[in-house]
Coordinates of C-alpha atoms in Angstrom, one line a residue:
X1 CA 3.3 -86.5 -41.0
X2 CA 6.2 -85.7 -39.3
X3 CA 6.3 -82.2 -41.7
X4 CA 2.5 -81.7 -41.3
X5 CA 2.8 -81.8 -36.6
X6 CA 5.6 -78.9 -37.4
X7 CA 3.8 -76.8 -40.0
X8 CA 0.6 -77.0 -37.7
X9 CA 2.7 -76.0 -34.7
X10 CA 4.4 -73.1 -36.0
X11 CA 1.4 -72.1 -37.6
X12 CA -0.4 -71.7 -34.1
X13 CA 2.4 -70.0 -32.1
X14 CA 2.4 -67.5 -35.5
X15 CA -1.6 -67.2 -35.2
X16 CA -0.8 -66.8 -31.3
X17 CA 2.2 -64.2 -31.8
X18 CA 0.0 -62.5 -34.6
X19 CA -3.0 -62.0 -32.1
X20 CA -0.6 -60.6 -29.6
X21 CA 0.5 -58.0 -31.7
X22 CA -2.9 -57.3 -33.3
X23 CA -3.8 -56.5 -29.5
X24 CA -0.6 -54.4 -28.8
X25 CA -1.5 -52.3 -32.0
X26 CA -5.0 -52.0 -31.0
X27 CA -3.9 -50.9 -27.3
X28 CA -1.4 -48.5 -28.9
X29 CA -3.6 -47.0 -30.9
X30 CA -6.5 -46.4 -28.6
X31 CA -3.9 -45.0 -26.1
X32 CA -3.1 -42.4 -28.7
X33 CA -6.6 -41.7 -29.7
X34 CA -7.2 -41.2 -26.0
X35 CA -4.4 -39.0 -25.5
X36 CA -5.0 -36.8 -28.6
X37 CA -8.7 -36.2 -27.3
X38 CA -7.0 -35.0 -23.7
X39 CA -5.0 -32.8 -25.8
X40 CA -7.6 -31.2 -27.4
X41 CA -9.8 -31.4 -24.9
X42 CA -7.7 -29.5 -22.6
X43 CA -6.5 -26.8 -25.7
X44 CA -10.4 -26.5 -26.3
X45 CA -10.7 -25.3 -22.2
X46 CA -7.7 -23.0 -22.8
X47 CA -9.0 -21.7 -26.0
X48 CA -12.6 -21.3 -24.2
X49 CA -11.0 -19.2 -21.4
X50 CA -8.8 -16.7 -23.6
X51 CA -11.2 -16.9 -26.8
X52 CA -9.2 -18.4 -29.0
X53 CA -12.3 -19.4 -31.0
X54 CA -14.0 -16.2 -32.8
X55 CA -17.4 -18.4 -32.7
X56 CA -17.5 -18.1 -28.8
X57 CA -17.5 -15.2 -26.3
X58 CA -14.2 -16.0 -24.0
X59 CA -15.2 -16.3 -20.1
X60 CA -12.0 -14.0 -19.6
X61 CA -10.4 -11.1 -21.8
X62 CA -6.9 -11.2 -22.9
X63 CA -4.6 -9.0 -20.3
X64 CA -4.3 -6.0 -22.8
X65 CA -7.8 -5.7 -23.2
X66 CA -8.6 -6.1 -19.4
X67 CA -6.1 -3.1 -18.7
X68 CA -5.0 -0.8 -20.3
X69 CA -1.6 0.5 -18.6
X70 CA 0.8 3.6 -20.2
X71 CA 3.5 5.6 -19.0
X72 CA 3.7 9.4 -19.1
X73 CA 6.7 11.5 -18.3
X74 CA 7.2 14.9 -17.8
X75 CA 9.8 17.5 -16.5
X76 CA 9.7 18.9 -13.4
X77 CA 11.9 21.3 -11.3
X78 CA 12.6 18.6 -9.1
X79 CA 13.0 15.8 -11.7
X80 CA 10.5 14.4 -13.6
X81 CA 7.3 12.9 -13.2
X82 CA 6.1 9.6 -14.0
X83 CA 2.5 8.8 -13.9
X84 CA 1.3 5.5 -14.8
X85 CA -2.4 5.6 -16.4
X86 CA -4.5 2.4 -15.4
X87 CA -7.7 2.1 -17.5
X88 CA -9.0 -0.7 -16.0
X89 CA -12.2 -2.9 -17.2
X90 CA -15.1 -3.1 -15.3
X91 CA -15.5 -6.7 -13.3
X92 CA -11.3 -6.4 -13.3
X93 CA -9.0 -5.0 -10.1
X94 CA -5.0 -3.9 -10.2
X95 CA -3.3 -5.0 -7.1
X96 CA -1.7 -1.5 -5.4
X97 CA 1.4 -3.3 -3.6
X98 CA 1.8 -5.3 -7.0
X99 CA 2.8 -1.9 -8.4
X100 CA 6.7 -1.7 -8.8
X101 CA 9.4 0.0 -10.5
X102 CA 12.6 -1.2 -11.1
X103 CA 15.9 1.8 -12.5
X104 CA 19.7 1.6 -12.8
X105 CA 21.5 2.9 -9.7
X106 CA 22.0 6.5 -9.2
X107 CA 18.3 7.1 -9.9
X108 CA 15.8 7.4 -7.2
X109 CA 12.1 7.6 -7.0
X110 CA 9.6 9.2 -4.9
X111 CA 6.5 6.8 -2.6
X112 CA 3.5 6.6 -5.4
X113 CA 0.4 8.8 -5.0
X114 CA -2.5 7.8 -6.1
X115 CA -5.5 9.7 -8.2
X116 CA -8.1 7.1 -6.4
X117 CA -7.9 5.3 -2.7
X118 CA -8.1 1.8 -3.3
X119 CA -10.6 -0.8 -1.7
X120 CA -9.7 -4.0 0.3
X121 CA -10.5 -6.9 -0.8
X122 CA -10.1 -10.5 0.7
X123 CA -8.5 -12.2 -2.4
X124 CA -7.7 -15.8 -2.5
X125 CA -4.0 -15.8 -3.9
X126 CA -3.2 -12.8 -1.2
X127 CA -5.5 -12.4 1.6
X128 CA -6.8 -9.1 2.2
X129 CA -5.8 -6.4 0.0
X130 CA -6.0 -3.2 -1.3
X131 CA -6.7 -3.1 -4.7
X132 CA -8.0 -0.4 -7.6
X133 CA -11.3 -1.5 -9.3
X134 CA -12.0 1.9 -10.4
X135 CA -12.4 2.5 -14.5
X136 CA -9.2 4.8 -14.8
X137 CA -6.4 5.1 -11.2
X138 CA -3.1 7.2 -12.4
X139 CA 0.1 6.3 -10.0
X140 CA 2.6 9.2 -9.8
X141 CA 5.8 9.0 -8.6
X142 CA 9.1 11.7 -9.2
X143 CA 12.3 10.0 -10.4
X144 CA 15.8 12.3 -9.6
X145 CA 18.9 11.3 -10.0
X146 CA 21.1 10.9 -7.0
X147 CA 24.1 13.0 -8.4
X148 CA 22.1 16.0 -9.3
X149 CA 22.8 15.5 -12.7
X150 CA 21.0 14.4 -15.8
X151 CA 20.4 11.4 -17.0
X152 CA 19.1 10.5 -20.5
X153 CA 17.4 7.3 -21.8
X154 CA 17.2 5.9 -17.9
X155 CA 15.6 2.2 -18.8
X156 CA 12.3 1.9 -16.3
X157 CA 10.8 -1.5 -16.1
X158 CA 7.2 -0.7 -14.5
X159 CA 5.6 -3.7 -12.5
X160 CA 2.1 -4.7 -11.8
X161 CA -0.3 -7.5 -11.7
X162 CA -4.3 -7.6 -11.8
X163 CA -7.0 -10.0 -12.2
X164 CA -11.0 -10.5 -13.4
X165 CA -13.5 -10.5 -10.3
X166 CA -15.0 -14.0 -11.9
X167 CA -11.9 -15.7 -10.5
X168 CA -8.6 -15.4 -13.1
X169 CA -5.5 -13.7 -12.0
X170 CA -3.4 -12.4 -14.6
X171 CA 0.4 -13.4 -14.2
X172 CA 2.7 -10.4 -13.5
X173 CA 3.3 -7.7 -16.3
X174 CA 5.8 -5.7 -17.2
X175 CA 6.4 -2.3 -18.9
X176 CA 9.8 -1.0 -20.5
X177 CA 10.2 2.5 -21.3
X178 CA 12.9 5.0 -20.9
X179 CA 12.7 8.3 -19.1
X180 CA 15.0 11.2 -19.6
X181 CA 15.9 13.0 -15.9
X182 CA 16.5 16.6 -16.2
X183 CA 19.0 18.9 -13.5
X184 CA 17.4 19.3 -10.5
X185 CA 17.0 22.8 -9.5
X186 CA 17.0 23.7 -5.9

């Protein structure tokens, strides 16, 4: 008997203990289960807004499809001229004080011009605005260097940011190139 009151014991702290860690598994595993359905619950959203699934239309287009942005150079008797081609979406907008240009020292550039006035807007990251929403806006500028001298191969990084009327701003872009800078003649 004495053997028998021991056994039964430890068999019902065991039972006990076993229970326990039936009911930590069971937590544990419906805790991951939960988790992994957040997870793809919130890659489904992202996927839904950038149309990462070919069965749906995507709520917003990819950057490079929203706008379409490329640099043109060319040689001028006072430097040379860079114009910056903006084919823009429809239901889209390019912010114009967004627009920036960044070059090594001893390189200088002209205020932009622009082929289209913007509009204002009231936008809710910047207040109001102007902005382009027109289908194709060209910003021109003249880059000289400040020795009178050429340069060649002069890294640009062009600057910009736009976003989709329906509410999704696009983080800032940029755009390498390199721009050769003739002699200016006087």
């Amino acid at each position: 008997m004495l053997i028998k009151m021991p056994i039964a014991k430890s068999a019902a702290v065991n039972n006990r203990t076993a229970k326990k860690s039936y009911m930590l598994a069971v937590a544990l595993m419906s805790t991951s289960v939960m988790t992994g359905l957040s997870m793809s619950a919130q890659a489904a959203g992202l996927g839904e807004l950038f149309g990462s699934n070919s069965a749906e239309q995507s709520k917003f287009l990819p950057v490079d499809k929203a706008f379409q942005v490329s640099p043109i150079t060319k040689a001028t008797a006072k430097g040379t001229r860079l114009s910056i081609v903006f084919d823009i979406t429809p239901g889209h907008y390019v912010y114009k004080d967004q627009l920036t240009l960044r070059f090594p020292k001893g390189l200088s550039a002209t205020p932009f011009t622009f082929s289209q006035s913007p509009v204002s807007i009231n936008d809710p990251t910047f207040g109001q605005v102007p902005v382009f929403t027109q289908k194709s806006v060209v910003a021109t500028t003249t880059l000289m260097t400040t020795n009178g001298k050429g340069a060649r191969n002069a890294p640009i990084v062009i600057g910009w940011q736009g976003c989709a009327k329906a509410g999704l701003c696009y983080p800032p872009e940029k755009i390498k190139t390199t721009v050769n800078i003739g002699v200016t003649r006087k």
